[in-house]
């Protein structure tokens, strides 16, 4: 225990604080994930349209998200909105916006790929049954695309959960920040604490992401019989 | 018909997304250019147009003050095992809060976001080991100092370096990339060979392996290092220009600034910062450096 | 003629400058079963796709009763409900069960009562011998079973015309029969059908009229007996000959 610095974990309310930090990270990332999934599907559908204006605009959006580090986006949304519009967004809201902005783009790109991979005759047999374009999309194409998306979007979701550690830059204290606080507060008394604390954080992230893998496996199994 | 509504909904959605995106684009320009003096001037104009900060009276009547502190920089600002903020900066912050008669919300800040927090009025005061520099003073207003910082040089007891002149032609000095020490030595002592490391841990290993004659860093860092590691001595405790640490408020927040300044002067009468040092820093730096580090009553010796 | 259901006049269809159908004319009476044969690439499939509005046409008119079928018009989904189509590729929706595949369009597009449609679907499935498969997913079915479900799915929309586009071409030989039997039964019940096929014996048995298409034009048409036994044109003779073999022993 001592060697791993795990004793530090049980000092005072340290463990509870770590769990609280995990809760904060999950709160932000899961709201952002939910928004990204919904908006990402719509954005993905939009990207499959042949309209050149829509294509150019979505291209620009995608490129902005790819080029801009999430850290820069966080600063822009949290501090930038105050500078430009005088809005006083709280740090959690700013974080959710940034991660949803990022997630929507990535999810949209995944959805676009999945939609394109649905065979053409699926559209045609839906049209031949008298279905409209939107009926075809929502009942035939998107449900099939979503099935293909599951593994990819699980990857995106877990990446989003892990990337939330950046929100410490705008003052949100999430699990990684709490772990740094604990390590620093004990750097004189338990110089080895870093190992034990980071190990704990690893386990916590694992516990947070594990249900998504389980869910993905469950859905894949359910849809494959 | 349905189809066109669907298309419209999607179009509105993208438009919104892109609006945010394009805003992000222009805001990006602004903060991206914030290092140049020209745009700093522009910003000063705009910030007088719409005030971002809260005056002393507004803070008092709201009953709560927001103070930006470090949450993982022991012993200046950190969080103890009970989740309470502690440290030299926090000790002072708690006194300010008490004398102001309000509640406090500590906001965990990072070195890179301290200026932004003040420029946007998201905190009222920053008390986060904030070194006063000319560049920063253009963007925020510093109050009177409450601590000294300088560079320091630590070296092995076998050959304590007491002056940079003692270094021989093939002696190398360790610095951490991006620190004041690196800038200072590169500028003032271009002949000294520097060994640069990205992290504290790597610099430490290099010194312990005898790869260099000495290690230059903030004096608080090298002093703490020498106290924790037997066989090393801070031969040069103060090097280069002496800088100070001070509270900072949003540019133009005169009422709050004046109040903090008068508070610092008043606290000097009771030797408050010495008490602060003894409560929070002796564990790390020992009693010997108290007079060197503490600035009492805002007066630098 | 009073009982003409489908009328195609001067239809021209081309892809990137290649003419697929040239000045094509055809009228189909109610209850008539027409088999369209011809070498691959002759335009047979394209013709069916034009009738269902899946392809835009360059000139000419396709009319169902008095309504013009125009792939770009807003009423096309209404018209498609009156024209059932079964494709060569297995086109069931893989994420829905057999029953869900069948009742989706009647409930979603025609807003019919779900219970009523489901009852009808089960009845039709029973007729094609697949009532025990109603809760299966398409991937659990054989090719022949999939095509029979696809036929039931189209029928459940109560179409006035059924289009069959080489529905047995991708099937293993032992499964062809079950699908053709289903189509024969439909013909017997008096459905109006346009069938593109390479099954010549089936064509002979099922059709009222055979149309031989080559290079986008009708080369020959007539009653099945006379067409298959005494083709008049050289091209039809040559085409039919490809399905025959000389005895070599």
mmCIF file of C-alpha atoms in Angstrom, chain A residues 59-195:
data_model
loop_
_atom_site.group_PDB
_atom_site.id
_atom_site.type_symbol
_atom_site.label_atom_id
_atom_site.label_comp_id
_atom_site.label_asym_id
_atom_site.label_seq_id
_atom_site.Cartn_x
_atom_site.Cartn_y
_atom_site.Cartn_z
ATOM 1 C CA UNK A 59 -16.743 20.444 -45.158
ATOM 2 C CA UNK A 60 -15.771 23.731 -43.475
ATOM 3 C CA UNK A 61 -17.358 22.656 -40.199
ATOM 4 C CA UNK A 62 -15.545 19.326 -40.270
ATOM 5 C CA UNK A 63 -12.227 20.960 -41.051
ATOM 6 C CA UNK A 64 -12.615 23.520 -38.260
ATOM 7 C CA UNK A 65 -13.248 20.747 -35.777
ATOM 8 C CA UNK A 66 -10.311 18.723 -37.089
ATOM 9 C CA UNK A 67 -7.842 21.600 -37.168
ATOM 10 C CA UNK A 68 -8.788 23.271 -33.878
ATOM 11 C CA UNK A 69 -7.459 21.597 -30.783
ATOM 12 C CA UNK A 70 -10.290 20.994 -28.317
ATOM 13 C CA UNK A 71 -8.359 23.160 -25.871
ATOM 14 C CA UNK A 72 -8.635 26.147 -28.201
ATOM 15 C CA UNK A 73 -12.337 25.486 -28.662
ATOM 16 C CA UNK A 74 -12.792 25.396 -24.900
ATOM 17 C CA UNK A 75 -11.104 28.786 -24.518
ATOM 18 C CA UNK A 76 -13.125 30.208 -27.390
ATOM 19 C CA UNK A 77 -16.441 29.080 -26.036
ATOM 20 C CA UNK A 78 -15.787 29.767 -22.375
ATOM 21 C CA UNK A 79 -13.828 33.021 -22.595
ATOM 22 C CA UNK A 80 -14.597 34.003 -26.192
ATOM 23 C CA UNK A 81 -18.356 34.203 -25.703
ATOM 24 C CA UNK A 82 -17.797 36.545 -22.791
ATOM 25 C CA UNK A 83 -15.463 38.748 -24.795
ATOM 26 C CA UNK A 84 -17.568 38.899 -27.931
ATOM 27 C CA UNK A 85 -21.141 38.630 -26.692
ATOM 28 C CA UNK A 86 -20.796 39.262 -22.981
ATOM 29 C CA UNK A 87 -22.378 35.876 -22.196
ATOM 30 C CA UNK A 88 -21.409 34.392 -18.884
ATOM 31 C CA UNK A 89 -21.534 30.709 -19.699
ATOM 32 C CA UNK A 90 -20.632 28.525 -16.790
ATOM 33 C CA UNK A 91 -17.671 26.249 -17.316
ATOM 34 C CA UNK A 92 -19.721 23.057 -17.446
ATOM 35 C CA UNK A 93 -22.063 24.454 -20.099
ATOM 36 C CA UNK A 94 -19.104 25.654 -22.145
ATOM 37 C CA UNK A 95 -17.557 22.206 -21.874
ATOM 38 C CA UNK A 96 -20.739 20.496 -23.009
ATOM 39 C CA UNK A 97 -21.003 22.854 -25.987
ATOM 40 C CA UNK A 98 -17.411 22.232 -27.049
ATOM 41 C CA UNK A 99 -17.621 18.487 -26.721
ATOM 42 C CA UNK A 100 -20.981 18.348 -28.479
ATOM 43 C CA UNK A 101 -19.582 20.579 -31.250
ATOM 44 C CA UNK A 102 -16.670 18.206 -31.648
ATOM 45 C CA UNK A 103 -18.724 15.034 -31.193
ATOM 46 C CA UNK A 104 -21.377 16.107 -33.687
ATOM 47 C CA UNK A 105 -18.761 16.571 -36.384
ATOM 48 C CA UNK A 106 -17.066 13.251 -35.739
ATOM 49 C CA UNK A 107 -20.341 11.422 -35.326
ATOM 50 C CA UNK A 108 -21.680 13.063 -38.475
ATOM 51 C CA UNK A 109 -18.706 11.848 -40.447
ATOM 52 C CA UNK A 110 -19.211 8.321 -39.125
ATOM 53 C CA UNK A 111 -22.919 8.481 -39.942
ATOM 54 C CA UNK A 112 -22.174 9.739 -43.445
ATOM 55 C CA UNK A 113 -19.837 6.803 -44.025
ATOM 56 C CA UNK A 114 -22.362 4.348 -42.655
ATOM 57 C CA UNK A 115 -25.188 5.771 -44.752
ATOM 58 C CA UNK A 116 -23.117 5.618 -47.914
ATOM 59 C CA UNK A 117 -22.351 1.994 -47.206
ATOM 60 C CA UNK A 118 -26.050 1.024 -47.175
ATOM 61 C CA UNK A 119 -26.627 -0.588 -50.605
ATOM 62 C CA UNK A 120 -28.510 1.376 -53.232
ATOM 63 C CA UNK A 121 -31.187 -1.283 -53.637
ATOM 64 C CA UNK A 122 -32.301 -0.650 -50.067
ATOM 65 C CA UNK A 123 -33.311 2.861 -51.100
ATOM 66 C CA UNK A 124 -34.931 1.573 -54.263
ATOM 67 C CA UNK A 125 -37.003 -1.086 -52.600
ATOM 68 C CA UNK A 126 -38.201 1.474 -50.066
ATOM 69 C CA UNK A 127 -39.058 3.935 -52.845
ATOM 70 C CA UNK A 128 -40.770 1.148 -54.780
ATOM 71 C CA UNK A 129 -43.049 0.658 -51.775
ATOM 72 C CA UNK A 130 -44.127 4.266 -52.073
ATOM 73 C CA UNK A 131 -42.036 5.576 -49.206
ATOM 74 C CA UNK A 132 -40.905 9.198 -49.238
ATOM 75 C CA UNK A 133 -37.269 10.179 -48.924
ATOM 76 C CA UNK A 134 -37.553 11.035 -45.240
ATOM 77 C CA UNK A 135 -39.522 7.866 -44.472
ATOM 78 C CA UNK A 136 -36.821 5.907 -46.259
ATOM 79 C CA UNK A 137 -34.066 7.629 -44.335
ATOM 80 C CA UNK A 138 -35.625 7.311 -40.917
ATOM 81 C CA UNK A 139 -37.045 3.807 -41.111
ATOM 82 C CA UNK A 140 -34.705 2.037 -43.522
ATOM 83 C CA UNK A 141 -31.360 3.727 -44.036
ATOM 84 C CA UNK A 142 -30.541 5.282 -40.662
ATOM 85 C CA UNK A 143 -31.477 2.219 -38.598
ATOM 86 C CA UNK A 144 -29.209 0.107 -40.785
ATOM 87 C CA UNK A 145 -26.454 2.702 -40.661
ATOM 88 C CA UNK A 146 -26.702 2.878 -36.877
ATOM 89 C CA UNK A 147 -26.095 -0.843 -36.616
ATOM 90 C CA UNK A 148 -22.852 -0.423 -38.509
ATOM 91 C CA UNK A 149 -21.986 2.601 -36.424
ATOM 92 C CA UNK A 150 -22.061 0.966 -33.034
ATOM 93 C CA UNK A 151 -18.398 -0.086 -32.742
ATOM 94 C CA UNK A 152 -17.146 3.205 -34.193
ATOM 95 C CA UNK A 153 -19.339 5.385 -32.035
ATOM 96 C CA UNK A 154 -18.423 3.456 -28.895
ATOM 97 C CA UNK A 155 -14.848 4.355 -29.706
ATOM 98 C CA UNK A 156 -15.871 8.000 -30.091
ATOM 99 C CA UNK A 157 -17.819 7.973 -26.817
ATOM 100 C CA UNK A 158 -14.910 6.579 -24.822
ATOM 101 C CA UNK A 159 -12.575 9.095 -26.447
ATOM 102 C CA UNK A 160 -14.971 11.873 -25.452
ATOM 103 C CA UNK A 161 -15.067 10.645 -21.862
ATOM 104 C CA UNK A 162 -11.285 10.607 -21.703
ATOM 105 C CA UNK A 163 -10.814 13.952 -23.431
ATOM 106 C CA UNK A 164 -13.027 15.705 -20.878
ATOM 107 C CA UNK A 165 -9.893 15.985 -18.721
ATOM 108 C CA UNK A 166 -9.156 19.135 -20.759
ATOM 109 C CA UNK A 167 -11.975 20.992 -19.013
ATOM 110 C CA UNK A 168 -9.616 21.564 -16.081
ATOM 111 C CA UNK A 169 -8.245 24.403 -18.208
ATOM 112 C CA UNK A 170 -11.414 26.396 -17.682
ATOM 113 C CA UNK A 171 -11.708 25.614 -14.011
ATOM 114 C CA UNK A 172 -13.816 22.468 -13.978
ATOM 115 C CA UNK A 173 -12.435 20.044 -11.436
ATOM 116 C CA UNK A 174 -12.903 16.565 -12.887
ATOM 117 C CA UNK A 175 -11.311 13.267 -12.013
ATOM 118 C CA UNK A 176 -7.874 13.871 -13.519
ATOM 119 C CA UNK A 177 -7.622 17.284 -11.897
ATOM 120 C CA UNK A 178 -8.610 15.813 -8.532
ATOM 121 C CA UNK A 179 -5.898 13.195 -8.960
ATOM 122 C CA UNK A 180 -3.313 15.908 -9.682
ATOM 123 C CA UNK A 181 -4.503 17.802 -6.622
ATOM 124 C CA UNK A 182 -4.114 14.738 -4.453
ATOM 125 C CA UNK A 183 -0.673 13.934 -5.828
ATOM 126 C CA UNK A 184 0.542 17.511 -5.375
ATOM 127 C CA UNK A 185 -0.913 17.890 -1.899
ATOM 128 C CA UNK A 186 1.056 14.807 -0.840
ATOM 129 C CA UNK A 187 4.242 15.308 -2.796
ATOM 130 C CA UNK A 188 6.315 15.794 0.353
ATOM 131 C CA UNK A 189 4.766 13.069 2.469
ATOM 132 C CA UNK A 190 4.055 10.430 -0.196
ATOM 133 C CA UNK A 191 6.185 11.024 -3.276
ATOM 134 C CA UNK A 192 4.993 7.698 -4.693
ATOM 135 C CA UNK A 193 1.341 8.636 -4.549
ATOM 136 C CA UNK A 194 1.289 9.431 -8.271
ATOM 137 C CA UNK A 195 1.460 5.769 -9.214
#
